[in-house]
Coordinates of C-alpha atoms in Angstrom, one line a residue:
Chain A
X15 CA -115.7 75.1 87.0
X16 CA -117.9 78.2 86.7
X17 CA -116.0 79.4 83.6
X18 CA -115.5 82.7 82.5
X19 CA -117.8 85.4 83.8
X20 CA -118.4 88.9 82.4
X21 CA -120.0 92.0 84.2
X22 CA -122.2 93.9 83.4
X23 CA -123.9 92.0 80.9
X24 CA -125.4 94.8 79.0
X25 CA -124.1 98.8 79.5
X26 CA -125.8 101.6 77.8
X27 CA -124.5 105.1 78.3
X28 CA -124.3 108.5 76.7
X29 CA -121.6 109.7 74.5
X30 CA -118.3 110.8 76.2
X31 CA -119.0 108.9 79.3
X32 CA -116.6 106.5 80.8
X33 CA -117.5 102.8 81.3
X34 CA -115.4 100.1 82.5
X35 CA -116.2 96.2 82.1
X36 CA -114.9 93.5 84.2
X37 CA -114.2 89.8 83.9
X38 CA -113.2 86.9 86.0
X39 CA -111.3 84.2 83.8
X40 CA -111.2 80.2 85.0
X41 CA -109.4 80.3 87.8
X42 CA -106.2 78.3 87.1
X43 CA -105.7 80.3 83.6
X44 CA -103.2 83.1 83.2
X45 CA -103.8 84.0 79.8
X46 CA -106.4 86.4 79.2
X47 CA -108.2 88.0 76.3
X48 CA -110.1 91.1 75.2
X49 CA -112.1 91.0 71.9
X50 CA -114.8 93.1 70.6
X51 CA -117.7 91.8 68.3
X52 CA -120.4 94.1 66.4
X53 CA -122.9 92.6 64.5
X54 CA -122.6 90.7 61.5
X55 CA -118.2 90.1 62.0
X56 CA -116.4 87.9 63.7
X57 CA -114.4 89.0 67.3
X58 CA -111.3 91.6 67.0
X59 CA -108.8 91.1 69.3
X60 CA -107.7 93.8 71.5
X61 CA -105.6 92.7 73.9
X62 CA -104.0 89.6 75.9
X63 CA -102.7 89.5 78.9
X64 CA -100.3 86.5 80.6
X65 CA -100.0 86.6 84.4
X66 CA -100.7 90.2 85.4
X67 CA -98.4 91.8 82.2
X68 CA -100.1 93.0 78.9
X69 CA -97.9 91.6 76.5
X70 CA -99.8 93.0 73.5
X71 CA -102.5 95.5 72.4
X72 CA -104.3 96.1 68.8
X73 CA -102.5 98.7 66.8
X74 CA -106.3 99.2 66.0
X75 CA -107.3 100.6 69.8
X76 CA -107.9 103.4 70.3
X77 CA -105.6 105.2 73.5
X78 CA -109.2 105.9 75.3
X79 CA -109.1 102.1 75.6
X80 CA -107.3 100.8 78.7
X81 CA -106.6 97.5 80.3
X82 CA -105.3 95.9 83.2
X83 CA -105.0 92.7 84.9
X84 CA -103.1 93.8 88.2
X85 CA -103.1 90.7 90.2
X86 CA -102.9 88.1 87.7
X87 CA -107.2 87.5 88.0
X88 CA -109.7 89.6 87.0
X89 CA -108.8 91.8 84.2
X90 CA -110.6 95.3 83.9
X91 CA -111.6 97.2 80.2
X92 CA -112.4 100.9 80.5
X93 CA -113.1 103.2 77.8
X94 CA -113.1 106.5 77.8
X95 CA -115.0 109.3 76.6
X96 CA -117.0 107.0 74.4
X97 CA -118.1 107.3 71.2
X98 CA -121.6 105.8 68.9
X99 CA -119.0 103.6 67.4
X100 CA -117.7 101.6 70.7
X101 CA -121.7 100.0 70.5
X102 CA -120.2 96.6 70.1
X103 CA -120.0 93.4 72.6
X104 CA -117.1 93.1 74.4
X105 CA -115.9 89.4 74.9
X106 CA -113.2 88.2 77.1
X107 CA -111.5 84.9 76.9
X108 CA -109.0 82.7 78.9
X109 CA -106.9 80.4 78.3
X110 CA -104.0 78.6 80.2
X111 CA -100.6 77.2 78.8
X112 CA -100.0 75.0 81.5
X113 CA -102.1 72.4 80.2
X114 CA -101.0 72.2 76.7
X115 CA -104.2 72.8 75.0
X116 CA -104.8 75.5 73.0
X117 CA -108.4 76.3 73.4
X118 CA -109.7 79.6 74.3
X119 CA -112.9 80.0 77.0
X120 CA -115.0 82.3 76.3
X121 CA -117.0 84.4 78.5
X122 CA -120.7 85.5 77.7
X123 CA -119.4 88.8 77.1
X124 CA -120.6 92.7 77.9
X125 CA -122.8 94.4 75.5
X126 CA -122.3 98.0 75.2
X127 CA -124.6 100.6 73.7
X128 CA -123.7 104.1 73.4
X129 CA -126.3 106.8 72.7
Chain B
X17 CA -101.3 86.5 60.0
X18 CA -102.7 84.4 57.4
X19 CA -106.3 83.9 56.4
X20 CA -108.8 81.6 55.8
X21 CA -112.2 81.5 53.5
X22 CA -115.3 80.1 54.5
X23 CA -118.5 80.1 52.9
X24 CA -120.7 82.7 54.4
X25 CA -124.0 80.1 55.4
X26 CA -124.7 76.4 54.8
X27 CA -127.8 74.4 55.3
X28 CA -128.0 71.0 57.0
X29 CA -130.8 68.5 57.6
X30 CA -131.3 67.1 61.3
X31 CA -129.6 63.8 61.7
X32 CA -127.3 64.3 58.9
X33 CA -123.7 65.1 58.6
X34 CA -122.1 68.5 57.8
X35 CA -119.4 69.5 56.2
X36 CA -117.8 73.0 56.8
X37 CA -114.8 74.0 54.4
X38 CA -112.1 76.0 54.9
X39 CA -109.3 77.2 52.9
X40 CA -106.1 78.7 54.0
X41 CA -103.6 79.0 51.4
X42 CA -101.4 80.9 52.9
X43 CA -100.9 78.8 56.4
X44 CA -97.6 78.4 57.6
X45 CA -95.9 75.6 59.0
X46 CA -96.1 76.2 62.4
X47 CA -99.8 77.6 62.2
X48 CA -102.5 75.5 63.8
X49 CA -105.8 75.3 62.5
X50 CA -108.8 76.0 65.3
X51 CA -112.5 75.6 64.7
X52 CA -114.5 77.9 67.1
X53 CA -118.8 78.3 66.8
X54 CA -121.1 80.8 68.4
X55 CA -124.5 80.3 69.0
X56 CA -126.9 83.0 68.8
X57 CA -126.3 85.5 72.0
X58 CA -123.5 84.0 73.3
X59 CA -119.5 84.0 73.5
X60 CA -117.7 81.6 71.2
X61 CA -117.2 78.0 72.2
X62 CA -113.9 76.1 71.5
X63 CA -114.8 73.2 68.9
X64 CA -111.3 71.2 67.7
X65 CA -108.1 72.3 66.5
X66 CA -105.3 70.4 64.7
X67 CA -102.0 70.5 62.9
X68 CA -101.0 67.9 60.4
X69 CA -103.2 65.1 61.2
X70 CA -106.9 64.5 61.3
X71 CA -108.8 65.1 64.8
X72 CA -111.6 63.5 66.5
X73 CA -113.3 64.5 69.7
X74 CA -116.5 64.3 71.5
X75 CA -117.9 67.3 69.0
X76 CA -116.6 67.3 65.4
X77 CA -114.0 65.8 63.1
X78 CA -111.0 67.8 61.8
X79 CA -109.9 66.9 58.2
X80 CA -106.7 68.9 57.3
X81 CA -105.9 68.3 53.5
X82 CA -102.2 67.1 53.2
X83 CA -100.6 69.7 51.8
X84 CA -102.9 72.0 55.0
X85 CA -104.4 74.5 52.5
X86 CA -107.6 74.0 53.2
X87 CA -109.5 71.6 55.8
X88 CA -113.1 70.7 57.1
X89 CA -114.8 70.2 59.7
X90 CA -117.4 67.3 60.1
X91 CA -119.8 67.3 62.6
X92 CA -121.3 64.0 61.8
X93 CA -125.1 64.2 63.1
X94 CA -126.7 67.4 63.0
X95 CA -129.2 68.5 65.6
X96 CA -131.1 71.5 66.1
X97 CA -128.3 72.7 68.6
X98 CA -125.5 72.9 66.5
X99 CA -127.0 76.0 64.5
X100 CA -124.4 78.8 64.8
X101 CA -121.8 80.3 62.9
X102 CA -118.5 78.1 62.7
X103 CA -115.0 79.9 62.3
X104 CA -112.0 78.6 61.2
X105 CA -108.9 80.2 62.7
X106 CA -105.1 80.2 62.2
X107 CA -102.7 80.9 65.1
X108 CA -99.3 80.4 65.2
X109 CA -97.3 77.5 67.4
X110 CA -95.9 78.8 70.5
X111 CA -98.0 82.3 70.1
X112 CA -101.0 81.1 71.7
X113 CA -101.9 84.9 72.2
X114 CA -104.7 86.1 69.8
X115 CA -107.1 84.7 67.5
X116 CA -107.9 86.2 64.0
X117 CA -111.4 85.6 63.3
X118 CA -113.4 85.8 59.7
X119 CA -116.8 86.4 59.3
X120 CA -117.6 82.6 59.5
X121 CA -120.0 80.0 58.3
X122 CA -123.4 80.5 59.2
X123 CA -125.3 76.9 59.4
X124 CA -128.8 76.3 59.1
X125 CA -130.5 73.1 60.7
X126 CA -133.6 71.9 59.4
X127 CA -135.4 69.9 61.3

């Protein structure tokens, strides 16, 4: 089990450039999960995915925030044209409902600076 | 989606046993109770989670009062390791989709 992997591990760019972060869930799981943490507050979710459909999104996203998952896998988070307040880490999480248990696994996220 | 109070931080002694609080007031029925922690630069890590009845695994304890307003969580020897923040979490029963986090418990371990 090499758990839930998250790259890059730290991103810093300039304002109004695009970044995209990728993670690899737990093989077998086909939930996944987009959070985003800044300092001092617990994880906001953003998005979850089951199987390769996103079945639902953060009325609090923004629409230069994008997802997808298109093979059921690895799941993909750009943002575009970002701003000072994206600086956050970005977590991603699986999960799988086969198994019955509820827990989430957590990856060791992306942390994003924006200048 | 319901919420929960925690106290923001709590100190503990090595070697002794903790008790984190919860309260939830407004949990529904089919709500389960998680218990999630995160050390210091790193993602969280899954802890317990119940319903009605009391839990137990390798980790912590889960105490869920009986009428499920409030619960704790018990981690029953302290070590240095187990300073992070600990957040209790509603979600609901067959909506095992997201997770909406507080600010958490921050505990202290003295050794």
């Amino acid at each position: 089990d090499t758990g839930v992997s998250q790259n890059p591990r730290h991103k810093i760019t300039k304002r109004g450039q695009n970044v995209t972060f990728r993670c690899d869930p737990i093989s077998e799981h086909n939930r996944l999960y987009w959070y985003r943490q800044t300092l001092g507050q617990g994880p906001e979710f953003l998005t979850y995915f089951q199987n390769e459909a996103q079945l639902e999104k953060s009325r609090l996203l923004s629409d230069r925030f994008s997802a997808e998952r298109p093979k059921g896998s690895f799941s993909t988070l750009e943002i575009q044209r970002t701003e000072q307040g994206d600086s956050a880490m970005y977590l991603c999480a699986s999960s799988s409902t086969g198994t019955g248990r509820n827990e989430q696994f957590f990856g060791p996220g992306t942390r994003l600076t924006v200048l | 989606d319901a919420k929960t109070t925690q106290p923001n931080s709590m100190e503990s002694n090595e070697e002794e046993p903790v008790h984190l609080p919860c309260n939830h007031s407004t949990i529904s029925g089919t709500d389960y109770i998680h218990w999630y922690r995160q050390l210091p630069s790193q993602g969280p890590e899954y802890v317990i989670h119940g319903l009605t009845s009391n839990v137990n695994n390798r980790m912590a304890s889960l105490a869920i009062a009986e009428d499920r307003k409030s619960s704790t969580l018990i981690l029953h020897r302290a070590t240095l390791r187990d300073a992070a923040v600990y957040y209790c979490i509603l979600s609901r029963a067959g909506n095992n989709r997201k997770l909406i986090w507080g600010l958490g418990t921050s505990l202290a371990v003295n050794p």
